[in-house]
Amino acid sequence: MGRWEPNARGRLAQAALELYIEHGFEQTTVAKITERAGLTERTFFRHFADKREVLFAGTGTMLDHCVSAVAEAPDAATPMEMIAAALDAMATEFQGRAELIRQRQAVIEAHPELRERELIKLATWAAALTDAMRRRGVDALTAHLTAETGIAVLKVAFARWITEAESGQRPLAQLIGECLDRLGTVTASR
Amino acid sequence: MGRWEPNARGRLAQAALELYIEHGFEQTTVAKITERAGLTERTFFRHFADKREVLFAGTGTMLDHCVSAVAEAPDAATPMEMIAAALDAMATEFQGRAELIRQRQAVIEAHPELRERELIKLATWAAALTDAMRRRGVDALTAHLTAETGIAVLKVAFARWITEAESGQRPLAQLIGECLDRLGTVTASR
């Protein structure tokens, strides 16, 4: 192991994002990322498998918080309330990082292979939330359906939040709440 | 153009799927697919960009039918009823092809790059259904939310349908109906 580098992971992620925005994802090499971060390539590869992976740093931590929110929801919580708690936990993670997340999303949207990776991430989240609800005694069909619906709500709320990022932006938690309310209205009229 | 080959597209798709199951996706070359189908490579590449694409033949037609179902839903249809009509149209496409679809899905699940392609397909469907509802005068938020929720329902119903494929299988339309009912119950309890 090399000497300890304070917040190497965060510095690499920040440098990578800056370079992807300035020069494009394809044009950015790992060498350029480490140069800007003032770190070695060896350090880079201790933290990330490749330059695609850098954009998804922190994803695991975020999912852990969502799964914990389901596990720690009150005993009387309904499946929808468990998912609402998970989405709230996610919104908390995003708070105060809007500009960074907006820039990251712009890079992802511009590259099919990154967009695919993003969709795989969401599918993984749906599976993890399904499992978390199963552990709370929710039946298999309800757990799967509620988790997938929660991810659908997240997608819609997140898309609105990103679009609003440049003008006066409302908190993601508020947009998620609005989407959950609207979902209730929509599903009631059938 | 070569001479006309009756149902070349279908024969190529069938041959490809058989070979993917027998020998694996990686081991199957375009040459082997065309040999089994009794067609030339030139014919293959007139129909498909690559061997991955073969598994997604028919996807466009299926989406067209779903979009048409939204367009042709009764004037009084609610957004959820429009989406239910779209999912019904999809279920009709799948009917009587359960074994083929189950085999196709097994190949897809076994290969991350095919799974990514499948997720991209579903994202494209959500976008197309959103647009179709917008053209019916549904507001942007409701359209996006209902479309994404519809895809969530499809994912869950489809997963159950695939799992049931080997035992006595219920029609996909019935499973979709059950999921829509359950969604109504789940969203009402929050």
XYZ file of C-alpha atoms in Angstrom:
380
model
C 0.000 0.000 0.000
C 1.201 3.518 -0.744
C 1.071 6.363 1.742
C -2.334 7.488 2.848
C -3.895 10.117 0.597
C -6.596 12.222 2.279
C -9.922 11.662 0.491
C -8.242 10.148 -2.564
C -11.531 8.645 -3.712
C -13.422 11.936 -3.606
C -10.564 13.851 -5.279
C -10.396 11.313 -8.116
C -14.167 11.401 -8.632
C -14.187 15.216 -8.687
C -11.232 15.419 -11.110
C -12.788 12.816 -13.403
C -16.142 14.610 -13.553
C -14.456 17.947 -14.317
C -12.461 16.401 -17.155
C -15.473 14.540 -18.596
C -17.338 17.847 -18.769
C -14.395 19.867 -20.126
C -13.007 17.408 -22.681
C -15.605 14.645 -23.031
C -15.704 11.152 -21.553
C -13.872 9.420 -24.432
C -11.029 11.925 -24.512
C -10.315 11.619 -20.788
C -7.688 9.056 -19.776
C -7.005 7.695 -16.306
C -3.570 9.373 -16.555
C -5.228 12.776 -16.993
C -7.566 12.142 -14.065
C -4.765 11.206 -11.696
C -2.654 14.146 -12.896
C -5.433 16.601 -12.065
C -6.126 14.941 -8.718
C -2.415 14.913 -7.885
C -2.470 11.155 -7.300
C -0.959 8.079 -8.955
C -2.635 5.670 -11.367
C -1.961 2.949 -8.809
C -4.144 4.837 -6.340
C -6.833 5.239 -9.006
C -7.006 1.498 -9.636
C -7.133 0.756 -5.927
C -10.420 2.692 -5.871
C -11.981 2.110 -9.296
C -11.998 -0.654 -11.901
C -12.083 1.831 -14.801
C -13.018 5.387 -15.737
C -16.682 4.449 -16.133
C -16.819 3.244 -12.533
C -15.782 6.666 -11.167
C -19.180 8.093 -12.065
C -20.912 5.498 -9.925
C -18.830 5.984 -6.778
C -21.070 6.392 -3.759
C -23.885 4.386 -5.318
C -23.399 1.513 -2.896
C -23.495 3.799 0.152
C -26.668 5.432 -1.130
C -28.338 2.052 -1.592
C -27.248 0.999 1.928
C -29.055 4.021 3.357
C -32.224 3.183 1.411
C -32.177 -0.438 2.546
C -31.633 0.705 6.161
C -34.618 3.050 5.873
C -36.823 0.081 4.940
C -35.389 -2.019 7.764
C -35.951 0.763 10.304
C -39.423 1.894 9.207
C -41.993 1.710 12.045
C -43.626 -1.665 12.720
C -46.953 -0.348 11.461
C -45.507 0.973 8.171
C -47.264 -0.141 4.990
C -45.133 -1.270 1.989
C -45.647 2.153 0.330
C -44.521 3.879 3.521
C -41.391 1.712 3.604
C -40.565 2.721 0.037
C -41.355 6.372 0.781
C -38.853 6.188 3.665
C -36.242 4.684 1.326
C -36.775 7.441 -1.254
C -36.545 10.074 1.485
C -33.198 8.631 2.562
C -32.010 8.912 -1.031
C -33.196 12.515 -1.310
C -31.180 13.355 1.809
C -28.043 11.997 0.109
C -28.612 14.246 -2.901
C -29.326 17.407 -0.923
C -26.774 20.187 -1.360
C -25.049 18.399 -4.252
C -27.480 19.404 -6.989
C -24.980 21.041 -9.334
C -22.538 18.134 -9.140
C -25.297 15.595 -9.731
C -26.704 17.587 -12.640
C -23.278 17.655 -14.308
C -22.786 13.943 -13.698
C -26.188 13.213 -15.229
C -25.366 15.268 -18.333
C -22.262 13.114 -18.905
C -24.269 9.923 -18.409
C -27.109 10.944 -20.742
C -24.592 11.708 -23.490
C -23.084 8.198 -23.496
C -25.134 5.056 -24.181
C -22.694 2.798 -22.292
C -22.985 5.002 -19.186
C -26.746 5.146 -19.544
C -26.835 1.344 -19.633
C -24.745 1.237 -16.468
C -27.173 3.691 -14.816
C -30.152 1.485 -15.719
C -28.376 -1.591 -14.332
C -27.820 0.378 -11.109
C -31.545 1.147 -10.820
C -32.414 -2.514 -11.476
C -30.014 -3.489 -8.685
C -31.695 -0.981 -6.361
C -35.141 -2.415 -7.147
C -33.884 -5.920 -6.331
C -32.262 -4.764 -3.057
C -35.414 -2.893 -1.970
C -37.536 -5.952 -2.811
C -35.304 -8.074 -0.557
C -35.416 -5.460 2.219
C -39.230 -5.502 2.170
C -39.330 -9.303 2.098
C -37.272 -9.246 5.312
C -39.989 -7.009 6.799
C -42.536 -9.746 6.071
C -44.035 -8.196 2.925
C -45.262 -10.878 0.468
C -43.187 -11.462 -2.682
C -45.560 -9.885 -5.209
C -46.231 -6.746 -3.153
C -42.530 -6.323 -2.330
C -41.421 -6.602 -5.961
C -44.234 -4.389 -7.239
C -43.748 -1.698 -4.589
C -39.972 -1.627 -5.111
C -40.278 -1.300 -8.914
C -42.944 1.369 -8.487
C -40.681 3.225 -6.051
C -37.890 3.228 -8.633
C -40.392 4.506 -11.227
C -41.282 7.366 -8.867
C -37.596 8.090 -8.267
C -36.896 8.232 -12.022
C -39.708 10.729 -12.614
C -38.925 12.904 -9.585
C -35.192 12.857 -10.365
C -35.783 13.859 -14.001
C -37.832 16.850 -12.832
C -35.269 17.785 -10.204
C -32.421 17.721 -12.756
C -34.458 19.861 -15.173
C -35.176 22.400 -12.464
C -31.518 22.496 -11.378
C -30.634 25.681 -13.188
C -33.670 27.700 -12.150
C -34.990 27.864 -8.606
C -34.786 24.257 -7.559
C -37.171 22.591 -5.136
C -35.752 19.883 -2.857
C -35.804 16.366 -4.349
C -37.741 15.153 -1.286
C -40.570 17.543 -2.165
C -40.712 16.346 -5.781
C -40.736 12.716 -4.612
C -43.626 13.544 -2.274
C -45.554 15.146 -5.135
C -44.966 12.114 -7.361
C -46.144 9.719 -4.634
C -49.299 11.817 -4.177
C -49.921 11.915 -7.920
C -49.373 8.153 -8.144
C -52.098 7.688 -5.538
C -54.502 9.806 -7.606
C -53.612 8.073 -10.876
C -53.950 4.518 -9.587
C -57.262 5.356 -7.866
C -58.886 6.246 -11.213
C -59.090 2.904 -12.947
C -30.693 -7.255 -53.521
C -30.601 -11.048 -53.481
C -33.588 -13.210 -54.312
C -36.511 -13.076 -51.928
C -36.237 -15.484 -49.000
C -39.569 -16.384 -47.393
C -39.581 -15.159 -43.760
C -35.796 -14.754 -43.681
C -36.011 -12.546 -40.588
C -38.002 -15.082 -38.580
C -35.807 -17.995 -39.690
C -32.648 -16.132 -38.686
C -34.104 -15.201 -35.297
C -35.202 -18.783 -34.627
C -31.835 -20.244 -35.690
C -29.950 -17.717 -33.563
C -31.992 -18.434 -30.447
C -31.550 -22.203 -30.879
C -27.779 -21.812 -31.201
C -27.534 -19.394 -28.246
C -29.285 -21.997 -26.100
C -27.331 -24.989 -27.432
C -23.823 -23.491 -27.549
C -24.002 -20.189 -25.689
C -24.220 -16.620 -26.965
C -20.433 -16.008 -27.173
C -19.726 -19.235 -29.043
C -22.329 -18.563 -31.729
C -21.104 -16.760 -34.861
C -23.202 -15.097 -37.544
C -21.824 -17.730 -39.950
C -23.299 -20.516 -37.809
C -26.649 -18.729 -37.592
C -26.919 -18.296 -41.356
C -25.783 -21.890 -41.939
C -28.571 -23.226 -39.726
C -31.152 -20.917 -41.273
C -30.004 -21.852 -44.780
C -29.386 -18.212 -45.668
C -26.362 -16.031 -46.490
C -24.490 -13.659 -44.188
C -25.434 -10.898 -46.581
C -29.098 -11.604 -45.839
C -28.355 -11.616 -42.101
C -26.800 -8.158 -42.213
C -29.687 -6.797 -44.268
C -31.926 -7.645 -41.296
C -29.719 -7.194 -38.222
C -26.774 -5.012 -37.213
C -25.186 -7.809 -35.157
C -25.938 -11.029 -33.317
C -27.136 -9.129 -30.235
C -29.797 -7.369 -32.289
C -31.414 -10.673 -33.342
C -32.779 -11.161 -29.831
C -34.610 -7.857 -30.011
C -36.299 -8.423 -33.366
C -39.997 -7.642 -33.126
C -39.508 -5.177 -30.288
C -40.416 -2.224 -32.491
C -43.633 -3.847 -33.706
C -44.620 -4.657 -30.139
C -44.062 -1.064 -29.054
C -46.086 0.186 -32.048
C -49.048 -1.896 -30.868
C -48.765 -0.497 -27.328
C -48.597 3.075 -28.571
C -51.618 2.435 -30.820
C -53.543 1.063 -27.833
C -52.994 4.358 -25.993
C -53.987 6.366 -29.062
C -57.161 4.318 -29.550
C -58.302 4.111 -25.916
C -61.841 5.504 -25.396
C -62.192 9.273 -24.984
C -63.186 8.823 -21.355
C -60.167 6.608 -20.513
C -58.091 7.654 -17.503
C -54.268 7.591 -17.778
C -54.161 4.257 -15.888
C -56.745 2.818 -18.286
C -54.619 3.958 -21.248
C -51.592 2.180 -19.795
C -53.668 -0.906 -18.974
C -54.755 -0.992 -22.641
C -51.101 -0.734 -23.738
C -50.077 -3.599 -21.436
C -52.987 -5.697 -22.714
C -51.787 -5.147 -26.278
C -48.347 -6.349 -25.223
C -49.772 -9.437 -23.519
C -51.586 -10.314 -26.753
C -48.248 -10.244 -28.609
C -46.735 -12.687 -26.119
C -49.632 -15.122 -26.128
C -48.850 -18.563 -27.521
C -45.103 -17.844 -27.639
C -44.350 -18.517 -23.969
C -41.679 -21.180 -24.486
C -39.775 -19.138 -27.061
C -39.903 -16.033 -24.874
C -38.798 -17.977 -21.810
C -35.773 -19.325 -23.701
C -34.934 -15.881 -25.037
C -35.128 -14.438 -21.525
C -32.782 -17.128 -20.160
C -30.159 -16.111 -22.745
C -30.598 -12.428 -21.887
C -30.381 -12.934 -18.118
C -27.113 -14.847 -18.553
C -25.336 -11.973 -20.345
C -24.856 -8.513 -18.806
C -24.542 -6.807 -22.206
C -27.885 -8.296 -23.309
C -29.487 -7.380 -20.008
C -28.340 -3.790 -20.496
C -29.879 -3.796 -23.970
C -33.140 -5.109 -22.474
C -33.211 -2.305 -19.886
C -32.569 0.287 -22.599
C -35.512 -1.193 -24.513
C -37.801 -0.787 -21.506
C -36.617 2.807 -21.011
C -37.423 3.490 -24.675
C -40.908 2.001 -24.165
C -41.521 4.230 -21.132
C -40.544 7.288 -23.180
C -42.776 6.262 -26.124
C -45.756 5.615 -23.834
C -45.202 8.978 -22.134
C -45.324 10.678 -25.548
C -48.425 8.703 -26.558
C -50.246 9.880 -23.398
C -49.110 13.464 -23.892
C -50.761 13.330 -27.337
C -53.957 12.263 -25.570
C -53.817 15.471 -23.526
C -52.431 13.942 -20.314
C -50.231 16.430 -18.392
C -46.457 15.845 -18.461
C -46.024 14.658 -14.873
C -48.958 12.232 -14.944
C -47.942 10.876 -18.356
C -44.332 10.222 -17.319
C -45.324 8.755 -13.951
C -48.049 6.508 -15.367
C -45.783 5.247 -18.157
C -42.920 4.411 -15.763
C -45.382 2.756 -13.389
C -46.803 0.738 -16.280
C -43.314 -0.512 -17.150
C -42.796 -1.400 -13.453
C -46.017 -3.443 -13.565
C -44.905 -5.113 -16.801
C -41.526 -6.068 -15.292
C -43.157 -7.688 -12.263
C -45.906 -9.475 -14.209
C -43.419 -10.654 -16.837
C -41.028 -12.028 -14.193
C -43.884 -14.039 -12.670
C -45.046 -15.234 -16.072
C -41.534 -16.431 -17.003
C -41.201 -18.236 -13.668
C -44.523 -19.968 -14.172
C -43.641 -20.935 -17.749
C -42.657 -24.496 -16.969
C -45.605 -25.336 -14.745
C -49.203 -24.565 -15.579
C -48.906 -21.053 -16.901
C -51.559 -18.386 -16.537
C -51.944 -15.875 -19.380
C -49.695 -12.791 -19.089
C -52.798 -10.579 -19.379
C -54.169 -12.134 -16.194
C -50.921 -11.550 -14.276
C -50.812 -7.939 -15.490
C -54.396 -7.494 -14.272
C -53.467 -8.895 -10.859
C -50.457 -6.583 -10.614
C -52.561 -3.534 -11.536
C -55.102 -4.487 -8.856
C -52.366 -5.008 -6.276
C -50.803 -1.669 -7.214
C -54.145 -0.008 -6.491
C -54.248 -1.612 -3.039
C -50.623 -0.775 -2.254
C -50.797 2.884 -3.268
C -54.078 3.359 -1.375
C -52.398 2.459 1.938
C -50.097 5.405 2.514
